[in-house]
């Protein structure tokens, strides 16, 4: 295990908090429609911050640690693109005004960081105490990959999500967004606005994705600090990436299938690691550089194939995929 000092943890967390604070302030002080040029600038900025951190981390802690960070970052970044699909669906379903989408995304990223921080702490503890957790994490990822591949051409049912329907039942909700407020008073009665329901929906999605992404990145590295940093820097760029690529997401028709393959690959890697530790040292393990190469290759193939497909068939449309099919949801 790496010896990460308390100062390094504090500086890293402080940097992330500062970047989040900037996002929150911009969303609160100057709500506006984010244009392509602004989204591009912020996206490049966050990528440069993540890469710069990785270069420093590699020089400070060695090539193995640096490779694990970049592999983890790429895994989380690729999985976060699937988040964007669902965010687009949520924004469309609830007719969120463009000037408030910045705020919704920023709060969604904060919720995701909190949830993933909890999952990272729990996951790291379980892995340190029980080696068979590698087997359980691996099986979870393979199950997720199979479900995602089976339902790769479907969209999640956000409107009828149990968390969203419960929120609507428990709280009275206004018909409009009331200037971007979360709660308001109507005739002396305290009511939630649709923005609150949107935040609940995004929080539920964040929880679901954390269940998959944390085991996935633990398949690349066992270091809690690397897991946290990779997740944090991937999520920090999510807001800008949303505005940059939301018009292009429909063209990534094979992304869900590619992510399913990546999750299955990491699941197999975790199971091999468990077998290597608990059954026999003769069981081969998948080295991190090979994992990085496989993941990048899958993403390149998926992107190129998607663009070729949509060029030849303009009617083809991408879907984020769902862990449950339409028939399963109807039966419930």
mmCIF file of C-alpha atoms in Angstrom:
data_model
loop_
_atom_site.group_PDB
_atom_site.id
_atom_site.type_symbol
_atom_site.label_atom_id
_atom_site.label_comp_id
_atom_site.label_asym_id
_atom_site.label_seq_id
_atom_site.Cartn_x
_atom_site.Cartn_y
_atom_site.Cartn_z
ATOM 1 C CA UNK A 1 0.000 0.000 0.000
ATOM 2 C CA UNK A 2 1.162 3.532 -0.727
ATOM 3 C CA UNK A 3 2.113 5.792 2.149
ATOM 4 C CA UNK A 4 -0.070 8.826 1.487
ATOM 5 C CA UNK A 5 0.503 11.576 4.016
ATOM 6 C CA UNK A 6 -2.278 13.481 5.698
ATOM 7 C CA UNK A 7 -1.012 16.632 3.995
ATOM 8 C CA UNK A 8 -1.410 15.040 0.545
ATOM 9 C CA UNK A 9 -4.971 13.986 1.372
ATOM 10 C CA UNK A 10 -5.764 17.455 2.717
ATOM 11 C CA UNK A 11 -4.347 19.289 -0.315
ATOM 12 C CA UNK A 12 -6.135 16.971 -2.763
ATOM 13 C CA UNK A 13 -9.482 17.303 -0.996
ATOM 14 C CA UNK A 14 -8.940 21.057 -0.673
ATOM 15 C CA UNK A 15 -8.303 21.377 -4.419
ATOM 16 C CA UNK A 16 -11.484 19.457 -5.190
ATOM 17 C CA UNK A 17 -13.527 21.584 -2.764
ATOM 18 C CA UNK A 18 -12.174 24.794 -4.321
ATOM 19 C CA UNK A 19 -13.097 23.628 -7.830
ATOM 20 C CA UNK A 20 -16.567 22.604 -6.648
ATOM 21 C CA UNK A 21 -17.001 25.941 -4.883
ATOM 22 C CA UNK A 22 -16.193 27.778 -8.110
ATOM 23 C CA UNK A 23 -18.867 25.757 -9.914
ATOM 24 C CA UNK A 24 -21.439 26.418 -7.197
ATOM 25 C CA UNK A 25 -20.726 30.135 -7.137
ATOM 26 C CA UNK A 26 -20.976 30.426 -10.913
ATOM 27 C CA UNK A 27 -24.251 28.494 -10.917
ATOM 28 C CA UNK A 28 -25.760 30.608 -8.130
ATOM 29 C CA UNK A 29 -24.481 34.052 -9.090
ATOM 30 C CA UNK A 30 -24.794 33.891 -12.870
ATOM 31 C CA UNK A 31 -27.355 31.332 -14.055
ATOM 32 C CA UNK A 32 -27.177 31.214 -17.847
ATOM 33 C CA UNK A 33 -27.187 28.985 -20.898
ATOM 34 C CA UNK A 34 -23.722 27.433 -21.223
ATOM 35 C CA UNK A 35 -22.475 27.776 -24.794
ATOM 36 C CA UNK A 36 -20.152 25.519 -26.767
ATOM 37 C CA UNK A 37 -17.093 27.761 -26.342
ATOM 38 C CA UNK A 38 -17.510 28.033 -22.561
ATOM 39 C CA UNK A 39 -18.132 24.280 -22.215
ATOM 40 C CA UNK A 40 -15.029 23.527 -24.297
ATOM 41 C CA UNK A 41 -12.856 25.811 -22.184
ATOM 42 C CA UNK A 42 -14.033 24.267 -18.903
ATOM 43 C CA UNK A 43 -13.705 20.710 -20.270
ATOM 44 C CA UNK A 44 -10.118 21.325 -21.374
ATOM 45 C CA UNK A 45 -9.365 22.960 -18.026
ATOM 46 C CA UNK A 46 -10.621 19.997 -15.984
ATOM 47 C CA UNK A 47 -8.807 17.480 -18.185
ATOM 48 C CA UNK A 48 -5.574 19.458 -17.812
ATOM 49 C CA UNK A 49 -6.053 19.567 -14.029
ATOM 50 C CA UNK A 50 -6.592 15.784 -13.944
ATOM 51 C CA UNK A 51 -3.603 15.117 -16.208
ATOM 52 C CA UNK A 52 -1.410 17.551 -14.270
ATOM 53 C CA UNK A 53 -2.339 15.818 -11.020
ATOM 54 C CA UNK A 54 -1.523 12.456 -12.635
ATOM 55 C CA UNK A 55 1.887 13.638 -13.821
ATOM 56 C CA UNK A 56 2.713 14.911 -10.329
ATOM 57 C CA UNK A 57 1.412 11.698 -8.749
ATOM 58 C CA UNK A 58 3.483 9.561 -11.124
ATOM 59 C CA UNK A 59 6.663 11.512 -10.398
ATOM 60 C CA UNK A 60 6.041 11.437 -6.639
ATOM 61 C CA UNK A 61 4.917 7.807 -6.199
ATOM 62 C CA UNK A 62 6.321 5.921 -9.181
ATOM 63 C CA UNK A 63 5.216 4.522 -12.505
ATOM 64 C CA UNK A 64 2.960 1.766 -11.122
ATOM 65 C CA UNK A 65 0.941 4.187 -9.004
ATOM 66 C CA UNK A 66 0.766 6.696 -11.853
ATOM 67 C CA UNK A 67 -0.436 4.051 -14.311
ATOM 68 C CA UNK A 68 -3.114 2.934 -11.853
ATOM 69 C CA UNK A 69 -4.317 6.531 -11.474
ATOM 70 C CA UNK A 70 -4.594 7.133 -15.219
ATOM 71 C CA UNK A 71 -6.295 3.745 -15.738
ATOM 72 C CA UNK A 72 -8.755 4.528 -12.960
ATOM 73 C CA UNK A 73 -9.394 8.012 -14.331
ATOM 74 C CA UNK A 74 -10.101 6.692 -17.837
ATOM 75 C CA UNK A 75 -12.447 4.014 -16.454
ATOM 76 C CA UNK A 76 -14.388 6.561 -14.398
ATOM 77 C CA UNK A 77 -14.426 9.098 -17.235
ATOM 78 C CA UNK A 78 -15.842 6.538 -19.658
ATOM 79 C CA UNK A 79 -18.477 5.417 -17.148
ATOM 80 C CA UNK A 80 -19.356 9.061 -16.456
ATOM 81 C CA UNK A 81 -20.326 9.508 -20.111
ATOM 82 C CA UNK A 82 -23.114 6.992 -19.465
ATOM 83 C CA UNK A 83 -24.121 9.237 -16.550
ATOM 84 C CA UNK A 84 -24.471 12.031 -19.082
ATOM 85 C CA UNK A 85 -26.975 10.024 -21.106
ATOM 86 C CA UNK A 86 -29.185 9.663 -18.046
ATOM 87 C CA UNK A 87 -28.701 13.321 -17.098
ATOM 88 C CA UNK A 88 -29.930 14.307 -20.563
ATOM 89 C CA UNK A 89 -32.975 12.079 -20.112
ATOM 90 C CA UNK A 90 -33.692 13.617 -16.696
ATOM 91 C CA UNK A 91 -33.349 17.173 -18.038
ATOM 92 C CA UNK A 92 -35.651 16.339 -20.960
ATOM 93 C CA UNK A 93 -38.219 14.426 -18.887
ATOM 94 C CA UNK A 94 -38.616 17.225 -16.345
ATOM 95 C CA UNK A 95 -38.225 20.076 -18.864
ATOM 96 C CA UNK A 96 -35.437 21.749 -16.875
ATOM 97 C CA UNK A 97 -34.826 25.298 -18.203
ATOM 98 C CA UNK A 98 -31.350 25.671 -19.689
ATOM 99 C CA UNK A 99 -30.400 28.455 -17.281
ATOM 100 C CA UNK A 100 -30.890 26.064 -14.324
ATOM 101 C CA UNK A 101 -29.147 23.007 -15.798
ATOM 102 C CA UNK A 102 -25.745 24.285 -14.610
ATOM 103 C CA UNK A 103 -27.003 24.344 -11.003
ATOM 104 C CA UNK A 104 -28.632 20.910 -11.254
ATOM 105 C CA UNK A 105 -25.469 19.326 -12.606
ATOM 106 C CA UNK A 106 -23.232 20.917 -9.997
ATOM 107 C CA UNK A 107 -25.419 19.717 -7.120
ATOM 108 C CA UNK A 108 -25.589 16.318 -8.806
ATOM 109 C CA UNK A 109 -21.793 16.134 -8.897
ATOM 110 C CA UNK A 110 -21.590 17.086 -5.202
ATOM 111 C CA UNK A 111 -24.055 14.305 -4.346
ATOM 112 C CA UNK A 112 -22.072 11.851 -6.463
ATOM 113 C CA UNK A 113 -18.797 12.773 -4.725
ATOM 114 C CA UNK A 114 -20.345 12.323 -1.275
ATOM 115 C CA UNK A 115 -21.884 8.961 -2.161
ATOM 116 C CA UNK A 116 -18.746 7.676 -3.829
ATOM 117 C CA UNK A 117 -16.630 8.858 -0.923
ATOM 118 C CA UNK A 118 -18.758 6.703 1.383
ATOM 119 C CA UNK A 119 -18.584 3.726 -0.983
ATOM 120 C CA UNK A 120 -14.806 4.102 -1.331
ATOM 121 C CA UNK A 121 -14.334 4.049 2.447
ATOM 122 C CA UNK A 122 -16.622 1.041 2.855
ATOM 123 C CA UNK A 123 -15.142 -0.783 -0.143
ATOM 124 C CA UNK A 124 -11.541 -0.221 0.950
ATOM 125 C CA UNK A 125 -12.348 -1.484 4.453
ATOM 126 C CA UNK A 126 -14.084 -4.604 3.160
ATOM 127 C CA UNK A 127 -11.257 -5.397 0.734
ATOM 128 C CA UNK A 128 -8.652 -5.035 3.473
ATOM 129 C CA UNK A 129 -10.588 -7.339 5.816
ATOM 130 C CA UNK A 130 -12.037 -9.923 3.442
ATOM 131 C CA UNK A 131 -10.187 -10.973 0.297
ATOM 132 C CA UNK A 132 -13.301 -12.758 -1.029
ATOM 133 C CA UNK A 133 -14.791 -9.285 -1.603
ATOM 134 C CA UNK A 134 -12.737 -9.230 -4.818
ATOM 135 C CA UNK A 135 -14.809 -12.226 -5.937
ATOM 136 C CA UNK A 136 -18.085 -10.531 -4.964
ATOM 137 C CA UNK A 137 -17.109 -7.268 -6.680
ATOM 138 C CA UNK A 138 -16.097 -9.206 -9.780
ATOM 139 C CA UNK A 139 -19.394 -11.100 -9.913
ATOM 140 C CA UNK A 140 -21.307 -7.829 -9.383
ATOM 141 C CA UNK A 141 -19.535 -6.223 -12.339
ATOM 142 C CA UNK A 142 -20.134 -9.227 -14.583
ATOM 143 C CA UNK A 143 -23.837 -9.265 -13.648
ATOM 144 C CA UNK A 144 -24.043 -5.518 -14.354
ATOM 145 C CA UNK A 145 -22.274 -6.002 -17.684
ATOM 146 C CA UNK A 146 -24.688 -8.752 -18.753
ATOM 147 C CA UNK A 147 -27.745 -6.679 -17.792
ATOM 148 C CA UNK A 148 -26.387 -3.564 -19.476
ATOM 149 C CA UNK A 149 -25.620 -5.483 -22.665
ATOM 150 C CA UNK A 150 -29.052 -7.150 -22.673
ATOM 151 C CA UNK A 151 -30.824 -3.796 -22.334
ATOM 152 C CA UNK A 152 -28.265 -1.667 -24.217
ATOM 153 C CA UNK A 153 -30.938 -0.229 -26.537
ATOM 154 C CA UNK A 154 -33.249 0.938 -23.753
ATOM 155 C CA UNK A 155 -33.553 4.054 -21.589
ATOM 156 C CA UNK A 156 -34.078 4.020 -17.812
ATOM 157 C CA UNK A 157 -37.589 4.931 -16.680
ATOM 158 C CA UNK A 158 -36.787 8.099 -14.734
ATOM 159 C CA UNK A 159 -40.336 9.390 -14.275
ATOM 160 C CA UNK A 160 -41.525 6.161 -12.632
ATOM 161 C CA UNK A 161 -38.385 5.593 -10.569
ATOM 162 C CA UNK A 162 -39.359 4.555 -7.034
ATOM 163 C CA UNK A 163 -37.316 7.383 -5.469
ATOM 164 C CA UNK A 164 -38.959 10.014 -7.690
ATOM 165 C CA UNK A 165 -42.501 8.716 -7.190
ATOM 166 C CA UNK A 166 -41.963 8.576 -3.417
ATOM 167 C CA UNK A 167 -40.736 12.188 -3.380
ATOM 168 C CA UNK A 168 -43.829 13.282 -5.316
ATOM 169 C CA UNK A 169 -46.115 11.459 -2.858
ATOM 170 C CA UNK A 170 -44.468 12.847 0.268
ATOM 171 C CA UNK A 171 -44.126 16.472 -0.863
ATOM 172 C CA UNK A 172 -46.457 18.822 -2.723
ATOM 173 C CA UNK A 173 -44.729 20.007 -5.906
ATOM 174 C CA UNK A 174 -45.353 23.250 -7.824
ATOM 175 C CA UNK A 175 -46.040 23.262 -11.541
ATOM 176 C CA UNK A 176 -43.146 25.562 -12.485
ATOM 177 C CA UNK A 177 -39.532 26.097 -11.447
ATOM 178 C CA UNK A 178 -40.127 29.356 -9.533
ATOM 179 C CA UNK A 179 -36.889 31.000 -10.621
ATOM 180 C CA UNK A 180 -34.717 28.001 -9.848
ATOM 181 C CA UNK A 181 -35.695 27.663 -6.172
ATOM 182 C CA UNK A 182 -35.741 24.242 -4.536
ATOM 183 C CA UNK A 183 -38.529 25.091 -2.073
ATOM 184 C CA UNK A 184 -41.026 27.925 -2.073
ATOM 185 C CA UNK A 185 -44.237 29.068 -0.388
ATOM 186 C CA UNK A 186 -47.551 29.186 -2.235
ATOM 187 C CA UNK A 187 -50.467 30.775 -0.310
ATOM 188 C CA UNK A 188 -48.531 30.206 2.912
ATOM 189 C CA UNK A 189 -47.956 26.540 2.152
ATOM 190 C CA UNK A 190 -44.390 25.249 1.845
ATOM 191 C CA UNK A 191 -43.938 23.363 -1.418
ATOM 192 C CA UNK A 192 -41.110 21.761 -3.352
ATOM 193 C CA UNK A 193 -40.420 22.819 -6.920
ATOM 194 C CA UNK A 194 -39.709 20.439 -9.821
ATOM 195 C CA UNK A 195 -36.024 21.285 -9.274
ATOM 196 C CA UNK A 196 -36.139 19.328 -6.014
ATOM 197 C CA UNK A 197 -37.572 16.298 -7.814
ATOM 198 C CA UNK A 198 -34.834 16.592 -10.444
ATOM 199 C CA UNK A 199 -32.154 16.634 -7.735
ATOM 200 C CA UNK A 200 -33.746 13.555 -6.137
ATOM 201 C CA UNK A 201 -33.709 11.787 -9.513
ATOM 202 C CA UNK A 202 -30.058 12.646 -10.102
ATOM 203 C CA UNK A 203 -29.188 11.554 -6.559
ATOM 204 C CA UNK A 204 -30.811 8.176 -7.218
ATOM 205 C CA UNK A 205 -28.889 7.834 -10.465
ATOM 206 C CA UNK A 206 -25.648 8.793 -8.700
ATOM 207 C CA UNK A 207 -26.245 6.074 -6.111
ATOM 208 C CA UNK A 208 -26.863 3.470 -8.811
ATOM 209 C CA UNK A 209 -23.738 4.414 -10.757
ATOM 210 C CA UNK A 210 -21.629 4.444 -7.579
ATOM 211 C CA UNK A 211 -22.580 0.795 -7.013
ATOM 212 C CA UNK A 212 -20.936 -0.059 -10.343
ATOM 213 C CA UNK A 213 -18.131 2.462 -10.710
ATOM 214 C CA UNK A 214 -16.481 1.899 -7.315
ATOM 215 C CA UNK A 215 -15.984 -1.873 -7.822
ATOM 216 C CA UNK A 216 -14.814 -1.072 -11.371
ATOM 217 C CA UNK A 217 -12.053 1.270 -10.262
ATOM 218 C CA UNK A 218 -11.074 -1.093 -7.404
ATOM 219 C CA UNK A 219 -10.489 -3.584 -10.214
ATOM 220 C CA UNK A 220 -7.725 -1.284 -11.443
ATOM 221 C CA UNK A 221 -6.198 -0.322 -8.096
ATOM 222 C CA UNK A 222 -6.589 -1.219 -4.431
ATOM 223 C CA UNK A 223 -5.310 2.163 -3.244
ATOM 224 C CA UNK A 224 -8.161 4.206 -1.665
ATOM 225 C CA UNK A 225 -6.391 7.486 -2.466
ATOM 226 C CA UNK A 226 -6.125 6.621 -6.177
ATOM 227 C CA UNK A 227 -9.750 5.464 -6.233
ATOM 228 C CA UNK A 228 -10.884 8.736 -4.653
ATOM 229 C CA UNK A 229 -8.731 10.968 -6.854
ATOM 230 C CA UNK A 230 -9.724 9.172 -10.074
ATOM 231 C CA UNK A 231 -13.423 9.464 -9.191
ATOM 232 C CA UNK A 232 -13.194 13.061 -8.068
ATOM 233 C CA UNK A 233 -11.329 14.407 -11.096
ATOM 234 C CA UNK A 234 -13.551 12.431 -13.497
ATOM 235 C CA UNK A 235 -16.701 13.832 -11.875
ATOM 236 C CA UNK A 236 -15.412 17.405 -11.684
ATOM 237 C CA UNK A 237 -15.327 17.618 -15.459
ATOM 238 C CA UNK A 238 -18.781 16.100 -15.845
ATOM 239 C CA UNK A 239 -20.705 19.385 -15.745
ATOM 240 C CA UNK A 240 -18.746 20.988 -18.569
ATOM 241 C CA UNK A 241 -18.669 17.735 -20.537
ATOM 242 C CA UNK A 242 -22.475 17.589 -20.371
ATOM 243 C CA UNK A 243 -22.865 20.910 -22.163
ATOM 244 C CA UNK A 244 -20.074 20.062 -24.596
ATOM 245 C CA UNK A 245 -21.258 16.685 -25.836
ATOM 246 C CA UNK A 246 -24.999 16.519 -25.112
ATOM 247 C CA UNK A 247 -25.672 17.166 -28.801
ATOM 248 C CA UNK A 248 -23.291 14.352 -29.772
ATOM 249 C CA UNK A 249 -24.434 11.685 -27.312
ATOM 250 C CA UNK A 250 -27.082 10.351 -29.678
ATOM 251 C CA UNK A 251 -24.297 9.320 -32.073
ATOM 252 C CA UNK A 252 -22.492 7.023 -29.591
ATOM 253 C CA UNK A 253 -24.766 4.106 -30.434
ATOM 254 C CA UNK A 254 -22.342 1.403 -29.277
ATOM 255 C CA UNK A 255 -21.226 3.068 -26.043
ATOM 256 C CA UNK A 256 -23.446 0.971 -23.758
ATOM 257 C CA UNK A 257 -22.198 -2.228 -25.362
ATOM 258 C CA UNK A 258 -18.593 -1.031 -24.997
ATOM 259 C CA UNK A 259 -19.081 -0.146 -21.332
ATOM 260 C CA UNK A 260 -20.614 -3.577 -20.751
ATOM 261 C CA UNK A 261 -17.480 -5.193 -22.215
ATOM 262 C CA UNK A 262 -15.234 -2.987 -20.031
ATOM 263 C CA UNK A 263 -17.175 -3.869 -16.870
ATOM 264 C CA UNK A 264 -17.061 -7.577 -17.728
ATOM 265 C CA UNK A 265 -13.301 -7.365 -18.374
ATOM 266 C CA UNK A 266 -12.670 -5.675 -15.019
ATOM 267 C CA UNK A 267 -14.964 -8.203 -13.320
ATOM 268 C CA UNK A 268 -12.879 -11.069 -14.710
ATOM 269 C CA UNK A 269 -9.711 -9.219 -13.614
ATOM 270 C CA UNK A 270 -11.040 -9.011 -10.031
ATOM 271 C CA UNK A 271 -11.974 -12.697 -9.972
ATOM 272 C CA UNK A 272 -8.512 -13.673 -11.256
ATOM 273 C CA UNK A 273 -6.950 -11.519 -8.526
ATOM 274 C CA UNK A 274 -9.076 -13.272 -5.883
ATOM 275 C CA UNK A 275 -8.120 -16.678 -7.263
ATOM 276 C CA UNK A 276 -4.435 -15.669 -7.342
ATOM 277 C CA UNK A 277 -4.545 -14.645 -3.673
ATOM 278 C CA UNK A 278 -6.926 -17.219 -2.160
ATOM 279 C CA UNK A 279 -6.574 -20.292 -4.393
ATOM 280 C CA UNK A 280 -3.135 -20.462 -6.017
ATOM 281 C CA UNK A 281 -0.337 -18.050 -6.954
ATOM 282 C CA UNK A 282 -0.182 -19.877 -10.282
ATOM 283 C CA UNK A 283 -3.462 -18.252 -11.354
ATOM 284 C CA UNK A 284 -2.444 -15.415 -13.687
ATOM 285 C CA UNK A 285 -3.309 -11.787 -12.957
ATOM 286 C CA UNK A 286 -4.011 -9.008 -15.453
ATOM 287 C CA UNK A 287 -1.332 -6.274 -15.102
ATOM 288 C CA UNK A 288 -2.479 -2.659 -14.915
ATOM 289 C CA UNK A 289 -0.729 -1.534 -18.149
ATOM 290 C CA UNK A 290 -2.588 -4.277 -20.039
ATOM 291 C CA UNK A 291 -5.874 -3.176 -18.432
ATOM 292 C CA UNK A 292 -5.219 0.398 -19.499
ATOM 293 C CA UNK A 293 -4.491 -0.697 -23.064
ATOM 294 C CA UNK A 294 -7.614 -2.878 -23.275
ATOM 295 C CA UNK A 295 -9.890 -0.149 -21.907
ATOM 296 C CA UNK A 296 -8.525 2.520 -24.266
ATOM 297 C CA UNK A 297 -8.767 0.122 -27.234
ATOM 298 C CA UNK A 298 -12.415 -0.694 -26.459
ATOM 299 C CA UNK A 299 -13.313 2.986 -26.168
ATOM 300 C CA UNK A 300 -11.579 3.839 -29.458
ATOM 301 C CA UNK A 301 -13.282 0.966 -31.305
ATOM 302 C CA UNK A 302 -16.684 1.863 -29.824
ATOM 303 C CA UNK A 303 -16.347 5.546 -30.745
ATOM 304 C CA UNK A 304 -15.176 4.915 -34.311
ATOM 305 C CA UNK A 305 -17.791 2.208 -34.911
ATOM 306 C CA UNK A 306 -20.529 4.482 -33.532
ATOM 307 C CA UNK A 307 -19.581 7.381 -35.800
ATOM 308 C CA UNK A 308 -19.433 5.083 -38.841
ATOM 309 C CA UNK A 309 -22.815 3.593 -37.947
ATOM 310 C CA UNK A 310 -24.545 6.950 -37.547
ATOM 311 C CA UNK A 311 -22.977 8.272 -40.735
ATOM 312 C CA UNK A 312 -24.358 5.326 -42.707
ATOM 313 C CA UNK A 313 -27.640 5.253 -40.789
ATOM 314 C CA UNK A 314 -28.619 8.776 -39.613
ATOM 315 C CA UNK A 315 -31.771 7.377 -37.978
ATOM 316 C CA UNK A 316 -29.711 5.293 -35.516
ATOM 317 C CA UNK A 317 -29.929 6.682 -31.977
ATOM 318 C CA UNK A 318 -27.877 5.868 -28.897
ATOM 319 C CA UNK A 319 -29.343 4.789 -25.564
ATOM 320 C CA UNK A 320 -27.701 4.768 -22.130
ATOM 321 C CA UNK A 321 -28.879 1.237 -21.479
ATOM 322 C CA UNK A 322 -30.720 -0.007 -18.419
ATOM 323 C CA UNK A 323 -30.056 -2.616 -15.758
ATOM 324 C CA UNK A 324 -33.688 -3.653 -15.980
ATOM 325 C CA UNK A 325 -35.740 -4.207 -19.118
ATOM 326 C CA UNK A 326 -39.101 -2.671 -19.901
ATOM 327 C CA UNK A 327 -40.874 -5.992 -19.260
ATOM 328 C CA UNK A 328 -39.286 -6.312 -15.802
ATOM 329 C CA UNK A 329 -40.390 -2.801 -14.907
ATOM 330 C CA UNK A 330 -43.936 -3.442 -16.118
ATOM 331 C CA UNK A 331 -44.136 -6.629 -14.052
ATOM 332 C CA UNK A 332 -43.221 -4.637 -10.929
#
